[in-house]
Each structure stands twice: as C-alpha cells, then as structure tokens.
C-alpha cells in the first residue's frame, strides 16, 4: 500500500524480520526514525534536502553534497546491510546480559572481528544516552570493582586490600524504581565519589550508601543514610543498597558469563551498554530496537576504537 507508514511495529524477532523483507524496507524504517522531525543534511545541517528516485540517495540544497541516511551515524561506511544491523540491535537489546561477538558472528554470518566492531558501534551509540536528568527521590550509591586476575578474586574485602588488585573501579547511582547511572573511575577517594554524586543526583534526594569513607561528606548536601556492611548490617529502615548491588550483579554476569574478559580500555562501553539496557527494561522489545536506532548519530571508526 502506498500510504502505509514506513515505521513498523513488532514485538518478536520473527515479526521484525517479517516487517523488513528487504533492505529498502529497513532503510525506510530507519529514515522515518532519524528524520521524524524532517529531513536534514548530516554534513552541514541544512533542511533543504532533495530525494532521488532510488529512495537511498539524497542531496543537500546548500552544500550540494550527496549522502545516504547512514551518513553521520554508526552505520556510515558499513558494508553490512541494515537488516543485519537490526538483528544485531535486537540481540543486544533483548538479552539481559547482551551477546558475545563470537555468538553474534555465528548468528549473522559475519566474521568475529566484524561482529566485535558492530557491537562496539552500538555501545558507542548508547554511551551518553543513559542519563538525561539528575536522579531524585530515594537514591542508592555504591562502587564496585570489575576484572583482575582470577588468582586475586575473592581475596580480602572487595572494597580494600589485595582483592582489588588489577581491577577497575566503577561507581553507580540508582533511583529506586527508576534509572541508573554508572561510569568507570580512576580511584575511589572522597573527591572522586563526591563529584560523581553531585553531578548525577538532585540535592533533594535521600541517599543510601555503605560505610565507605569516600561518602562521608554527602550529608552536607543530601539526606544521607548509611548501612554498615562490615558489621553485618544490610538494611536499616529505608536505608540499603540492595538495588544498586543487584545492578552490579547484572553487569558482572554480563562480563564474566558472556564476554569472559573486558579490557579496562573498553570497560566503560560495556558499562554504558548494561546501563542503557537496564534503564529501558520496562520497554517492549521492538520499542527498544527503535529507541537504539534513534540514538545512532555519531560515527565510530575502527582505527579510533583500537587506538
């Protein structure tokens, strides 16, 4: 039908592939998402855009350059057809712990190197999309450590001493019943933790943390409750960090169970992926695919990734 909308709705992987029987239908769908507010030139920003009859090529009326809908996105210069990209998006957004590049390579019929680059492009797309406004209400803040040699795991207190050898620190905040924010940090000193909390949490919030000394000044700005894990205390009234610790469990199961190893260089990308997926956990499967398609602005070159 000529008047049928190019923006498709689907709830299962089978329905999605049926909705996009060919490459042009996938391109039309992506175009409807990217240009929902009108066509624009990705090279100069002009809205004077002319469309060619092939439905894949466009030309700017100001800078006079030709481009496709993929230019200026993570799909630019990719030889992988958009239908395969959409399958990859489905798999990374639908599976709670993501998907390994080795498995994606088998599912899509591409090399492992290609699948690895595809997944990193998708992580690049969501890297800054997980946090839109300061967290408020009841907020839990905690830090954890990821990675390290197997011989050092389970040794000592996970927050201090030899148990952190070779590991990378990650700080996170979770609004109860809402979203999470997390990022890799260089150290867990008072200044670093204080800067993070003040950047992502609204001053009106009530904060729960453990007894880490790095949180000792939060009471100056926030209503601050502390649970003392070292004394066997995990809940004190409304004060606890059970939610953020559950979030850490998802992240670590993703890294250990799916990827097995993540280099410190790329860890923040995996944290961003896990956070994005967690924050959209109440969204339908197809809606999550469309949400990621809407965030694909910004090119990532392979040389930049491995530099």
mmCIF file with all atom_site columns, N, CA and C in Angstrom, residues 124-168:
data_model
loop_
_atom_site.group_PDB
_atom_site.id
_atom_site.type_symbol
_atom_site.label_atom_id
_atom_site.label_alt_id
_atom_site.label_comp_id
_atom_site.label_asym_id
_atom_site.label_entity_id
_atom_site.label_seq_id
_atom_site.pdbx_PDB_ins_code
_atom_site.Cartn_x
_atom_site.Cartn_y
_atom_site.Cartn_z
_atom_site.occupancy
_atom_site.B_iso_or_equiv
_atom_site.pdbx_formal_charge
_atom_site.auth_seq_id
_atom_site.auth_comp_id
_atom_site.auth_asym_id
_atom_site.auth_atom_id
_atom_site.pdbx_PDB_model_num
ATOM 1   N N  . UNK A 1 124 ? 28.768 2.510   21.344 1.00 0.00 ? 124 UNK A N  1
ATOM 2   C CA . UNK A 1 124 ? 29.095 3.920   21.108 1.00 0.00 ? 124 UNK A CA 1
ATOM 3   C C  . UNK A 1 124 ? 27.826 4.755   20.994 1.00 0.00 ? 124 UNK A C  1
ATOM 4   N N  . UNK A 1 125 ? 26.791 4.173   20.387 1.00 0.00 ? 125 UNK A N  1
ATOM 5   C CA . UNK A 1 125 ? 25.530 4.895   20.191 1.00 0.00 ? 125 UNK A CA 1
ATOM 6   C C  . UNK A 1 125 ? 24.834 5.197   21.518 1.00 0.00 ? 125 UNK A C  1
ATOM 7   N N  . UNK A 1 126 ? 24.967 4.307   22.495 1.00 0.00 ? 126 UNK A N  1
ATOM 8   C CA . UNK A 1 126 ? 24.230 4.498   23.754 1.00 0.00 ? 126 UNK A CA 1
ATOM 9   C C  . UNK A 1 126 ? 25.109 5.050   24.870 1.00 0.00 ? 126 UNK A C  1
ATOM 10  N N  . UNK A 1 127 ? 26.360 5.382   24.556 1.00 0.00 ? 127 UNK A N  1
ATOM 11  C CA . UNK A 1 127 ? 27.301 5.737   25.615 1.00 0.00 ? 127 UNK A CA 1
ATOM 12  C C  . UNK A 1 127 ? 26.870 6.947   26.432 1.00 0.00 ? 127 UNK A C  1
ATOM 13  N N  . UNK A 1 128 ? 26.160 7.912   25.816 1.00 0.00 ? 128 UNK A N  1
ATOM 14  C CA . UNK A 1 128 ? 25.771 9.118   26.543 1.00 0.00 ? 128 UNK A CA 1
ATOM 15  C C  . UNK A 1 128 ? 24.262 9.241   26.683 1.00 0.00 ? 128 UNK A C  1
ATOM 16  N N  . UNK A 1 129 ? 23.555 8.150   26.368 1.00 0.00 ? 129 UNK A N  1
ATOM 17  C CA . UNK A 1 129 ? 22.104 8.248   26.322 1.00 0.00 ? 129 UNK A CA 1
ATOM 18  C C  . UNK A 1 129 ? 21.415 7.735   27.577 1.00 0.00 ? 129 UNK A C  1
ATOM 19  N N  . UNK A 1 130 ? 22.173 7.232   28.542 1.00 0.00 ? 130 UNK A N  1
ATOM 20  C CA . UNK A 1 130 ? 21.560 6.624   29.711 1.00 0.00 ? 130 UNK A CA 1
ATOM 21  C C  . UNK A 1 130 ? 21.154 7.641   30.771 1.00 0.00 ? 130 UNK A C  1
ATOM 22  N N  . UNK A 1 131 ? 21.700 8.848   30.698 1.00 0.00 ? 131 UNK A N  1
ATOM 23  C CA . UNK A 1 131 ? 21.462 9.824   31.758 1.00 0.00 ? 131 UNK A CA 1
ATOM 24  C C  . UNK A 1 131 ? 20.919 11.114  31.161 1.00 0.00 ? 131 UNK A C  1
ATOM 25  N N  . UNK A 1 132 ? 19.699 11.462  31.499 1.00 0.00 ? 132 UNK A N  1
ATOM 26  C CA . UNK A 1 132 ? 19.068 12.659  30.947 1.00 0.00 ? 132 UNK A CA 1
ATOM 27  C C  . UNK A 1 132 ? 18.827 13.743  31.984 1.00 0.00 ? 132 UNK A C  1
ATOM 28  N N  . UNK A 1 133 ? 18.593 13.362  33.238 1.00 0.00 ? 133 UNK A N  1
ATOM 29  C CA . UNK A 1 133 ? 18.319 14.345  34.285 1.00 0.00 ? 133 UNK A CA 1
ATOM 30  C C  . UNK A 1 133 ? 18.818 13.783  35.615 1.00 0.00 ? 133 UNK A C  1
ATOM 31  N N  . UNK A 1 134 ? 19.079 14.635  36.597 1.00 0.00 ? 134 UNK A N  1
ATOM 32  C CA . UNK A 1 134 ? 19.556 14.152  37.896 1.00 0.00 ? 134 UNK A CA 1
ATOM 33  C C  . UNK A 1 134 ? 18.558 13.197  38.545 1.00 0.00 ? 134 UNK A C  1
ATOM 34  N N  . UNK A 1 135 ? 19.071 12.190  39.228 1.00 0.00 ? 135 UNK A N  1
ATOM 35  C CA . UNK A 1 135 ? 18.230 11.243  39.941 1.00 0.00 ? 135 UNK A CA 1
ATOM 36  C C  . UNK A 1 135 ? 17.665 11.914  41.194 1.00 0.00 ? 135 UNK A C  1
ATOM 37  N N  . UNK A 1 136 ? 16.448 11.574  41.541 1.00 0.00 ? 136 UNK A N  1
ATOM 38  C CA . UNK A 1 136 ? 15.854 12.163  42.745 1.00 0.00 ? 136 UNK A CA 1
ATOM 39  C C  . UNK A 1 136 ? 15.097 11.099  43.525 1.00 0.00 ? 136 UNK A C  1
ATOM 40  N N  . UNK A 1 137 ? 14.391 11.517  44.573 1.00 0.00 ? 137 UNK A N  1
ATOM 41  C CA . UNK A 1 137 ? 13.693 10.555  45.418 1.00 0.00 ? 137 UNK A CA 1
ATOM 42  C C  . UNK A 1 137 ? 14.685 9.782   46.269 1.00 0.00 ? 137 UNK A C  1
ATOM 43  N N  . UNK A 1 138 ? 14.505 8.473   46.351 1.00 0.00 ? 138 UNK A N  1
ATOM 44  C CA . UNK A 1 138 ? 15.430 7.617   47.095 1.00 0.00 ? 138 UNK A CA 1
ATOM 45  C C  . UNK A 1 138 ? 16.474 7.056   46.138 1.00 0.00 ? 138 UNK A C  1
ATOM 46  N N  . UNK A 1 139 ? 17.719 7.365   46.410 1.00 0.00 ? 139 UNK A N  1
ATOM 47  C CA . UNK A 1 139 ? 18.810 7.002   45.505 1.00 0.00 ? 139 UNK A CA 1
ATOM 48  C C  . UNK A 1 139 ? 19.860 6.188   46.253 1.00 0.00 ? 139 UNK A C  1
ATOM 49  N N  . UNK A 1 140 ? 20.285 5.093   45.640 1.00 0.00 ? 140 UNK A N  1
ATOM 50  C CA . UNK A 1 140 ? 21.346 4.258   46.201 1.00 0.00 ? 140 UNK A CA 1
ATOM 51  C C  . UNK A 1 140 ? 22.641 4.499   45.430 1.00 0.00 ? 140 UNK A C  1
ATOM 52  N N  . UNK A 1 141 ? 23.739 4.656   46.148 1.00 0.00 ? 141 UNK A N  1
ATOM 53  C CA . UNK A 1 141 ? 25.043 4.895   45.529 1.00 0.00 ? 141 UNK A CA 1
ATOM 54  C C  . UNK A 1 141 ? 26.013 3.839   46.034 1.00 0.00 ? 141 UNK A C  1
ATOM 55  N N  . UNK A 1 142 ? 26.787 3.283   45.112 1.00 0.00 ? 142 UNK A N  1
ATOM 56  C CA . UNK A 1 142 ? 27.750 2.251   45.502 1.00 0.00 ? 142 UNK A CA 1
ATOM 57  C C  . UNK A 1 142 ? 28.846 2.176   44.452 1.00 0.00 ? 142 UNK A C  1
ATOM 58  N N  . UNK A 1 143 ? 29.975 1.621   44.844 1.00 0.00 ? 143 UNK A N  1
ATOM 59  C CA . UNK A 1 143 ? 31.062 1.400   43.903 1.00 0.00 ? 143 UNK A CA 1
ATOM 60  C C  . UNK A 1 143 ? 31.400 -0.093  43.915 1.00 0.00 ? 143 UNK A C  1
ATOM 61  N N  . UNK A 1 144 ? 31.961 -0.555  42.818 1.00 0.00 ? 144 UNK A N  1
ATOM 62  C CA . UNK A 1 144 ? 32.354 -1.946  42.710 1.00 0.00 ? 144 UNK A CA 1
ATOM 63  C C  . UNK A 1 144 ? 33.632 -2.042  41.910 1.00 0.00 ? 144 UNK A C  1
ATOM 64  N N  . UNK A 1 145 ? 34.188 -3.244  41.838 1.00 0.00 ? 145 UNK A N  1
ATOM 65  C CA . UNK A 1 145 ? 35.408 -3.463  41.070 1.00 0.00 ? 145 UNK A CA 1
ATOM 66  C C  . UNK A 1 145 ? 35.173 -4.560  40.053 1.00 0.00 ? 145 UNK A C  1
ATOM 67  N N  . UNK A 1 146 ? 35.705 -4.375  38.852 1.00 0.00 ? 146 UNK A N  1
ATOM 68  C CA . UNK A 1 146 ? 35.486 -5.314  37.755 1.00 0.00 ? 146 UNK A CA 1
ATOM 69  C C  . UNK A 1 146 ? 36.827 -5.760  37.202 1.00 0.00 ? 146 UNK A C  1
ATOM 70  N N  . UNK A 1 147 ? 36.939 -7.050  36.900 1.00 0.00 ? 147 UNK A N  1
ATOM 71  C CA . UNK A 1 147 ? 38.144 -7.566  36.255 1.00 0.00 ? 147 UNK A CA 1
ATOM 72  C C  . UNK A 1 147 ? 39.172 -8.055  37.244 1.00 0.00 ? 147 UNK A C  1
ATOM 73  N N  . UNK A 1 148 ? 40.431 -8.025  36.826 1.00 0.00 ? 148 UNK A N  1
ATOM 74  C CA . UNK A 1 148 ? 41.508 -8.506  37.669 1.00 0.00 ? 148 UNK A CA 1
ATOM 75  C C  . UNK A 1 148 ? 41.824 -9.956  37.389 1.00 0.00 ? 148 UNK A C  1
ATOM 76  N N  . UNK A 1 149 ? 42.960 -10.402 37.889 1.00 0.00 ? 149 UNK A N  1
ATOM 77  C CA . UNK A 1 149 ? 43.376 -11.783 37.696 1.00 0.00 ? 149 UNK A CA 1
ATOM 78  C C  . UNK A 1 149 ? 42.512 -12.723 38.534 1.00 0.00 ? 149 UNK A C  1
ATOM 79  N N  . UNK A 1 150 ? 42.279 -13.909 37.997 1.00 0.00 ? 150 UNK A N  1
ATOM 80  C CA . UNK A 1 150 ? 41.455 -14.879 38.707 1.00 0.00 ? 150 UNK A CA 1
ATOM 81  C C  . UNK A 1 150 ? 42.046 -15.209 40.074 1.00 0.00 ? 150 UNK A C  1
ATOM 82  N N  . UNK A 1 151 ? 43.373 -15.202 40.200 1.00 0.00 ? 151 UNK A N  1
ATOM 83  C CA . UNK A 1 151 ? 44.015 -15.537 41.476 1.00 0.00 ? 151 UNK A CA 1
ATOM 84  C C  . UNK A 1 151 ? 43.733 -14.506 42.550 1.00 0.00 ? 151 UNK A C  1
ATOM 85  N N  . UNK A 1 152 ? 43.310 -13.285 42.126 1.00 0.00 ? 152 UNK A N  1
ATOM 86  C CA . UNK A 1 152 ? 43.042 -12.228 43.093 1.00 0.00 ? 152 UNK A CA 1
ATOM 87  C C  . UNK A 1 152 ? 41.570 -12.117 43.457 1.00 0.00 ? 152 UNK A C  1
ATOM 88  N N  . UNK A 1 153 ? 40.702 -12.822 42.729 1.00 0.00 ? 153 UNK A N  1
ATOM 89  C CA . UNK A 1 153 ? 39.282 -12.743 43.026 1.00 0.00 ? 153 UNK A CA 1
ATOM 90  C C  . UNK A 1 153 ? 38.997 -13.435 44.347 1.00 0.00 ? 153 UNK A C  1
ATOM 91  N N  . UNK A 1 154 ? 38.090 -12.881 45.099 1.00 0.00 ? 154 UNK A N  1
ATOM 92  C CA . UNK A 1 154 ? 37.640 -13.416 46.387 1.00 0.00 ? 154 UNK A CA 1
ATOM 93  C C  . UNK A 1 154 ? 38.655 -13.236 47.508 1.00 0.00 ? 154 UNK A C  1
ATOM 94  N N  . UNK A 1 155 ? 39.771 -12.579 47.230 1.00 0.00 ? 155 UNK A N  1
ATOM 95  C CA . UNK A 1 155 ? 40.738 -12.340 48.293 1.00 0.00 ? 155 UNK A CA 1
ATOM 96  C C  . UNK A 1 155 ? 40.426 -11.044 49.012 1.00 0.00 ? 155 UNK A C  1
ATOM 97  N N  . UNK A 1 156 ? 40.292 -11.115 50.314 1.00 0.00 ? 156 UNK A N  1
ATOM 98  C CA . UNK A 1 156 ? 40.127 -9.903  51.097 1.00 0.00 ? 156 UNK A CA 1
ATOM 99  C C  . UNK A 1 156 ? 38.801 -9.214  50.878 1.00 0.00 ? 156 UNK A C  1
ATOM 100 N N  . UNK A 1 157 ? 38.678 -8.031  51.444 1.00 0.00 ? 157 UNK A N  1
ATOM 101 C CA . UNK A 1 157 ? 37.491 -7.196  51.279 1.00 0.00 ? 157 UNK A CA 1
ATOM 102 C C  . UNK A 1 157 ? 37.459 -6.688  49.842 1.00 0.00 ? 157 UNK A C  1
ATOM 103 N N  . UNK A 1 158 ? 36.330 -6.831  49.120 1.00 0.00 ? 158 UNK A N  1
ATOM 104 C CA . UNK A 1 158 ? 36.278 -6.360  47.736 1.00 0.00 ? 158 UNK A CA 1
ATOM 105 C C  . UNK A 1 158 ? 36.430 -4.858  47.597 1.00 0.00 ? 158 UNK A C  1
ATOM 106 N N  . UNK A 1 159 ? 36.326 -4.114  48.709 1.00 0.00 ? 159 UNK A N  1
ATOM 107 C CA . UNK A 1 159 ? 36.474 -2.660  48.644 1.00 0.00 ? 159 UNK A CA 1
ATOM 108 C C  . UNK A 1 159 ? 37.893 -2.206  49.008 1.00 0.00 ? 159 UNK A C  1
ATOM 109 N N  . UNK A 1 160 ? 38.694 -3.098  49.590 1.00 0.00 ? 160 UNK A N  1
ATOM 110 C CA . UNK A 1 160 ? 40.018 -2.700  50.062 1.00 0.00 ? 160 UNK A CA 1
ATOM 111 C C  . UNK A 1 160 ? 41.018 -3.837  49.874 1.00 0.00 ? 160 UNK A C  1
ATOM 112 N N  . UNK A 1 161 ? 42.289 -3.499  49.971 1.00 0.00 ? 161 UNK A N  1
ATOM 113 C CA . UNK A 1 161 ? 43.315 -4.511  50.038 1.00 0.00 ? 161 UNK A CA 1
ATOM 114 C C  . UNK A 1 161 ? 43.538 -5.275  48.749 1.00 0.00 ? 161 UNK A C  1
ATOM 115 N N  . UNK A 1 162 ? 44.120 -6.505  48.880 1.00 0.00 ? 162 UNK A N  1
ATOM 116 C CA . UNK A 1 162 ? 44.548 -7.267  47.718 1.00 0.00 ? 162 UNK A CA 1
ATOM 117 C C  . UNK A 1 162 ? 43.415 -7.684  46.797 1.00 0.00 ? 162 UNK A C  1
ATOM 118 N N  . UNK A 1 163 ? 42.165 -7.671  47.288 1.00 0.00 ? 163 UNK A N  1
ATOM 119 C CA . UNK A 1 163 ? 41.038 -8.073  46.463 1.00 0.00 ? 163 UNK A CA 1
ATOM 120 C C  . UNK A 1 163 ? 40.811 -7.163  45.276 1.00 0.00 ? 163 UNK A C  1
ATOM 121 N N  . UNK A 1 164 ? 41.373 -5.964  45.290 1.00 0.00 ? 164 UNK A N  1
ATOM 122 C CA . UNK A 1 164 ? 41.174 -5.020  44.185 1.00 0.00 ? 164 UNK A CA 1
ATOM 123 C C  . UNK A 1 164 ? 42.332 -5.031  43.195 1.00 0.00 ? 164 UNK A C  1
ATOM 124 N N  . UNK A 1 165 ? 43.314 -5.903  43.409 1.00 0.00 ? 165 UNK A N  1
ATOM 125 C CA . UNK A 1 165 ? 44.493 -5.925  42.551 1.00 0.00 ? 165 UNK A CA 1
ATOM 126 C C  . UNK A 1 165 ? 44.123 -6.195  41.104 1.00 0.00 ? 165 UNK A C  1
ATOM 127 N N  . UNK A 1 166 ? 44.555 -5.298  40.211 1.00 0.00 ? 166 UNK A N  1
ATOM 128 C CA . UNK A 1 166 ? 44.305 -5.472  38.793 1.00 0.00 ? 166 UNK A CA 1
ATOM 129 C C  . UNK A 1 166 ? 42.891 -5.173  38.359 1.00 0.00 ? 166 UNK A C  1
ATOM 130 N N  . UNK A 1 167 ? 42.061 -4.714  39.268 1.00 0.00 ? 167 UNK A N  1
ATOM 131 C CA . UNK A 1 167 ? 40.656 -4.452  38.931 1.00 0.00 ? 167 UNK A CA 1
ATOM 132 C C  . UNK A 1 167 ? 40.424 -2.974  38.631 1.00 0.00 ? 167 UNK A C  1
ATOM 133 N N  . UNK A 1 168 ? 39.284 -2.711  38.014 1.00 0.00 ? 168 UNK A N  1
ATOM 134 C CA . UNK A 1 168 ? 38.911 -1.341  37.656 1.00 0.00 ? 168 UNK A CA 1
ATOM 135 C C  . UNK A 1 168 ? 37.685 -0.948  38.460 1.00 0.00 ? 168 UNK A C  1
#
